[in-house]
DNA sequence: TCTGGGGTCCTAGGACCC
DNA sequence: TCTGGGGTCCTAGGACCC
């Protein structure tokens, strides 16, 4: 049996908004919210300045705007976030190769390979050196938790936020967790917490006391067993560098509910395209096609079919998704549709039987497809593809073109240079001209279709450039995210 | 206030097989 | 004629996480 490892949990602070403040000097020290900016958008990340007003992740953006009208509301720029994430993870892998990235801004590090049994002081030095390297090389702040398991590391990176470090010495796990709320345990959400509360359990220590059997009776076999072990500070989960994907999916929420089957079919088509594109990029095929629908009352339905052979063919996936949609009652309107493929494997097999079935159950005829005002689409053409020897007519599926300019978007102007979209509407777009290493920039407004204005790639923050005191909200001690 | 999009894991019931 | 248990696969829904 393996000795207890030392595990770090690395978590970037308010990651999306931190990148925005890094790239947009005028937003440093100000409330910033990244998320959906449309009527049904929700908050992905609120900067610490916005959290003061009660803005939180997963809150409807409309609610956030009421609480904090003066914040900058920006759509996400995933390309920029991914780039920063890669830089951070590369720095972390210099500490240990045994790194498990769990999301764009989070990773577990097992120190064992390079440091088999480090002292508390050594772990502290490694973690603080990594935090310093991340700040100096990327301009971002990270929090780190350390302990003998993923559980205590994760809980303590959270407690260390923002821009901090927290360590639980070996042997002190259970005592450290005991006074905490059960909600501190990852996996205990509102429903589980309510169940436990109904039985008088609100702290981790109390959860440990009630015993495994009662835990299982309350929460089910798997969840109950694991949660009781967690409450005792026991977590045997290992850090693994790679994990195989189990499913690939895409979904979209409409600005207003949709009842028209033709339009729903058009969306299913585009979603299918996105899913199969990603399957093919990753060299994956899947046997189960899943259609997801959310109704006007927010209830969610899923319908699935499992094929004899795995597929990555958009024609095949779309045909099954269409059939699943056709069997659904949409008369009350849907607010969301999604398409997914699961039961993934690494290879593709020709879909012979599926082609035969197609002759018996023809796909519904494509209906005319108009679109919501917010997603006006260019004219759809038609293409034909060869499938199993017969020619099938397939509706061409152009991506919906969103509004031309999105808040936060990077742009270049032929005369004024690089900047970002502050807002747009009524035929105009407002741009602030600044970059990571300029002072806060000036605002100019242009016609929406100004030929001198074009989308631009994300800017890059570089440690080699000195911003100078005027624009420098980031260097030095705490960074821009405190408070 | 009215709820995104990408995932993972678990449960439960029914079909089917031995 | 009535009654078994276990295992696997499939489908649907729900909790949870970032």
PDB file of C-alpha atoms in Angstrom, chain A residues 317-443:
ATOM      1  CA  UNK A 317     -26.623  11.510 -35.526  1.00  0.00           C
ATOM      2  CA  UNK A 318     -28.980  14.079 -36.981  1.00  0.00           C
ATOM      3  CA  UNK A 319     -31.426  11.463 -38.230  1.00  0.00           C
ATOM      4  CA  UNK A 320     -31.714   9.912 -34.766  1.00  0.00           C
ATOM      5  CA  UNK A 321     -31.883  13.286 -33.021  1.00  0.00           C
ATOM      6  CA  UNK A 322     -34.656  14.294 -35.448  1.00  0.00           C
ATOM      7  CA  UNK A 323     -36.648  11.169 -34.642  1.00  0.00           C
ATOM      8  CA  UNK A 324     -36.311  11.782 -30.924  1.00  0.00           C
ATOM      9  CA  UNK A 325     -37.445  15.379 -31.420  1.00  0.00           C
ATOM     10  CA  UNK A 326     -40.402  14.284 -33.572  1.00  0.00           C
ATOM     11  CA  UNK A 327     -41.697  12.155 -30.684  1.00  0.00           C
ATOM     12  CA  UNK A 328     -41.692  15.112 -28.302  1.00  0.00           C
ATOM     13  CA  UNK A 329     -44.642  17.375 -27.561  1.00  0.00           C
ATOM     14  CA  UNK A 330     -43.354  20.891 -28.207  1.00  0.00           C
ATOM     15  CA  UNK A 331     -46.713  22.663 -28.324  1.00  0.00           C
ATOM     16  CA  UNK A 332     -46.010  24.557 -25.093  1.00  0.00           C
ATOM     17  CA  UNK A 333     -42.649  25.735 -26.423  1.00  0.00           C
ATOM     18  CA  UNK A 334     -39.055  24.811 -25.629  1.00  0.00           C
ATOM     19  CA  UNK A 335     -36.488  27.127 -24.079  1.00  0.00           C
ATOM     20  CA  UNK A 336     -33.548  24.828 -24.873  1.00  0.00           C
ATOM     21  CA  UNK A 337     -32.547  21.977 -27.135  1.00  0.00           C
ATOM     22  CA  UNK A 338     -29.373  19.947 -26.932  1.00  0.00           C
ATOM     23  CA  UNK A 339     -27.733  17.089 -28.810  1.00  0.00           C
ATOM     24  CA  UNK A 340     -25.263  14.681 -27.249  1.00  0.00           C
ATOM     25  CA  UNK A 341     -23.384  11.500 -28.052  1.00  0.00           C
ATOM     26  CA  UNK A 342     -22.260   9.099 -25.317  1.00  0.00           C
ATOM     27  CA  UNK A 343     -20.987   5.551 -25.090  1.00  0.00           C
ATOM     28  CA  UNK A 344     -17.776   6.773 -26.692  1.00  0.00           C
ATOM     29  CA  UNK A 345     -15.035   4.637 -28.158  1.00  0.00           C
ATOM     30  CA  UNK A 346     -11.878   5.408 -30.048  1.00  0.00           C
ATOM     31  CA  UNK A 347     -12.738   3.965 -33.448  1.00  0.00           C
ATOM     32  CA  UNK A 348     -15.317   4.288 -36.216  1.00  0.00           C
ATOM     33  CA  UNK A 349     -17.245   1.456 -37.838  1.00  0.00           C
ATOM     34  CA  UNK A 350     -19.333   1.793 -40.975  1.00  0.00           C
ATOM     35  CA  UNK A 351     -23.024   2.082 -40.144  1.00  0.00           C
ATOM     36  CA  UNK A 352     -24.494  -0.590 -42.386  1.00  0.00           C
ATOM     37  CA  UNK A 353     -27.516  -1.685 -40.369  1.00  0.00           C
ATOM     38  CA  UNK A 354     -28.392   1.880 -39.601  1.00  0.00           C
ATOM     39  CA  UNK A 355     -28.652   2.634 -43.315  1.00  0.00           C
ATOM     40  CA  UNK A 356     -31.150  -0.192 -43.790  1.00  0.00           C
ATOM     41  CA  UNK A 357     -33.303   1.081 -40.960  1.00  0.00           C
ATOM     42  CA  UNK A 358     -33.386   4.415 -42.715  1.00  0.00           C
ATOM     43  CA  UNK A 359     -35.427   2.975 -45.558  1.00  0.00           C
ATOM     44  CA  UNK A 360     -38.113   1.838 -43.129  1.00  0.00           C
ATOM     45  CA  UNK A 361     -38.273   5.024 -41.064  1.00  0.00           C
ATOM     46  CA  UNK A 362     -37.551   8.021 -43.263  1.00  0.00           C
ATOM     47  CA  UNK A 363     -36.357  11.178 -41.580  1.00  0.00           C
ATOM     48  CA  UNK A 364     -38.974  13.932 -41.327  1.00  0.00           C
ATOM     49  CA  UNK A 365     -38.878  16.303 -44.277  1.00  0.00           C
ATOM     50  CA  UNK A 366     -36.969  19.491 -43.517  1.00  0.00           C
ATOM     51  CA  UNK A 367     -39.327  22.385 -42.964  1.00  0.00           C
ATOM     52  CA  UNK A 368     -38.670  26.011 -43.830  1.00  0.00           C
ATOM     53  CA  UNK A 369     -36.442  27.530 -41.207  1.00  0.00           C
ATOM     54  CA  UNK A 370     -36.825  31.083 -40.087  1.00  0.00           C
ATOM     55  CA  UNK A 371     -34.893  32.272 -37.102  1.00  0.00           C
ATOM     56  CA  UNK A 372     -35.234  34.500 -34.111  1.00  0.00           C
ATOM     57  CA  UNK A 373     -34.399  38.115 -34.614  1.00  0.00           C
ATOM     58  CA  UNK A 374     -31.297  37.745 -32.453  1.00  0.00           C
ATOM     59  CA  UNK A 375     -29.903  34.997 -34.655  1.00  0.00           C
ATOM     60  CA  UNK A 376     -30.560  36.075 -38.201  1.00  0.00           C
ATOM     61  CA  UNK A 377     -28.919  33.609 -40.571  1.00  0.00           C
ATOM     62  CA  UNK A 378     -27.644  33.967 -44.082  1.00  0.00           C
ATOM     63  CA  UNK A 379     -29.442  32.010 -46.791  1.00  0.00           C
ATOM     64  CA  UNK A 380     -29.188  28.268 -46.393  1.00  0.00           C
ATOM     65  CA  UNK A 381     -27.980  26.376 -49.426  1.00  0.00           C
ATOM     66  CA  UNK A 382     -28.294  22.666 -49.959  1.00  0.00           C
ATOM     67  CA  UNK A 383     -25.737  19.929 -50.192  1.00  0.00           C
ATOM     68  CA  UNK A 384     -25.970  16.262 -51.048  1.00  0.00           C
ATOM     69  CA  UNK A 385     -23.921  13.550 -49.442  1.00  0.00           C
ATOM     70  CA  UNK A 386     -23.439   9.921 -50.358  1.00  0.00           C
ATOM     71  CA  UNK A 387     -24.736   7.607 -47.685  1.00  0.00           C
ATOM     72  CA  UNK A 388     -24.699   3.852 -48.141  1.00  0.00           C
ATOM     73  CA  UNK A 389     -24.893   4.140 -51.880  1.00  0.00           C
ATOM     74  CA  UNK A 390     -27.975   6.339 -51.947  1.00  0.00           C
ATOM     75  CA  UNK A 391     -27.969  10.105 -52.323  1.00  0.00           C
ATOM     76  CA  UNK A 392     -29.529  11.984 -49.453  1.00  0.00           C
ATOM     77  CA  UNK A 393     -30.548  15.589 -49.516  1.00  0.00           C
ATOM     78  CA  UNK A 394     -29.218  17.454 -46.530  1.00  0.00           C
ATOM     79  CA  UNK A 395     -30.060  20.934 -45.437  1.00  0.00           C
ATOM     80  CA  UNK A 396     -26.972  23.109 -45.241  1.00  0.00           C
ATOM     81  CA  UNK A 397     -26.512  24.373 -41.725  1.00  0.00           C
ATOM     82  CA  UNK A 398     -24.726  27.697 -41.431  1.00  0.00           C
ATOM     83  CA  UNK A 399     -23.783  28.833 -37.931  1.00  0.00           C
ATOM     84  CA  UNK A 400     -26.133  31.424 -36.519  1.00  0.00           C
ATOM     85  CA  UNK A 401     -24.432  34.764 -36.784  1.00  0.00           C
ATOM     86  CA  UNK A 402     -24.886  36.534 -33.464  1.00  0.00           C
ATOM     87  CA  UNK A 403     -24.888  40.268 -33.102  1.00  0.00           C
ATOM     88  CA  UNK A 404     -21.882  41.588 -34.978  1.00  0.00           C
ATOM     89  CA  UNK A 405     -20.200  43.060 -31.914  1.00  0.00           C
ATOM     90  CA  UNK A 406     -20.222  41.498 -28.463  1.00  0.00           C
ATOM     91  CA  UNK A 407     -19.239  43.321 -25.266  1.00  0.00           C
ATOM     92  CA  UNK A 408     -15.658  42.484 -24.384  1.00  0.00           C
ATOM     93  CA  UNK A 409     -14.728  41.387 -27.895  1.00  0.00           C
ATOM     94  CA  UNK A 410     -11.231  42.201 -29.188  1.00  0.00           C
ATOM     95  CA  UNK A 411     -11.147  44.500 -32.212  1.00  0.00           C
ATOM     96  CA  UNK A 412      -8.664  46.351 -34.389  1.00  0.00           C
ATOM     97  CA  UNK A 413      -9.257  49.741 -36.017  1.00  0.00           C
ATOM     98  CA  UNK A 414      -7.127  50.689 -39.009  1.00  0.00           C
ATOM     99  CA  UNK A 415      -6.398  54.122 -37.540  1.00  0.00           C
ATOM    100  CA  UNK A 416      -6.820  53.813 -33.751  1.00  0.00           C
ATOM    101  CA  UNK A 417      -5.286  50.369 -33.268  1.00  0.00           C
ATOM    102  CA  UNK A 418      -6.302  47.623 -30.845  1.00  0.00           C
ATOM    103  CA  UNK A 419      -9.202  47.794 -28.427  1.00  0.00           C
ATOM    104  CA  UNK A 420     -12.324  46.079 -27.206  1.00  0.00           C
ATOM    105  CA  UNK A 421     -16.058  46.497 -27.641  1.00  0.00           C
ATOM    106  CA  UNK A 422     -17.622  48.334 -24.743  1.00  0.00           C
ATOM    107  CA  UNK A 423     -21.130  48.204 -26.142  1.00  0.00           C
ATOM    108  CA  UNK A 424     -23.198  48.220 -29.299  1.00  0.00           C
ATOM    109  CA  UNK A 425     -26.715  48.956 -30.474  1.00  0.00           C
ATOM    110  CA  UNK A 426     -28.819  51.256 -32.612  1.00  0.00           C
ATOM    111  CA  UNK A 427     -26.349  50.920 -35.447  1.00  0.00           C
ATOM    112  CA  UNK A 428     -23.328  51.979 -33.425  1.00  0.00           C
ATOM    113  CA  UNK A 429     -20.476  50.294 -31.639  1.00  0.00           C
ATOM    114  CA  UNK A 430     -18.401  51.809 -28.845  1.00  0.00           C
ATOM    115  CA  UNK A 431     -14.766  50.769 -28.561  1.00  0.00           C
ATOM    116  CA  UNK A 432     -12.172  51.421 -25.885  1.00  0.00           C
ATOM    117  CA  UNK A 433      -8.672  51.553 -27.281  1.00  0.00           C
ATOM    118  CA  UNK A 434      -6.242  49.998 -24.847  1.00  0.00           C
ATOM    119  CA  UNK A 435      -4.214  46.833 -24.341  1.00  0.00           C
ATOM    120  CA  UNK A 436      -2.573  44.904 -21.510  1.00  0.00           C
ATOM    121  CA  UNK A 437       0.440  47.224 -21.443  1.00  0.00           C
ATOM    122  CA  UNK A 438      -1.127  50.604 -22.199  1.00  0.00           C
ATOM    123  CA  UNK A 439      -2.644  53.076 -19.742  1.00  0.00           C
ATOM    124  CA  UNK A 440      -6.457  53.019 -19.537  1.00  0.00           C
ATOM    125  CA  UNK A 441      -7.647  53.946 -23.011  1.00  0.00           C
ATOM    126  CA  UNK A 442     -10.047  56.354 -24.647  1.00  0.00           C
ATOM    127  CA  UNK A 443     -13.510  55.556 -25.975  1.00  0.00           C
TER     128      UNK A 443
END
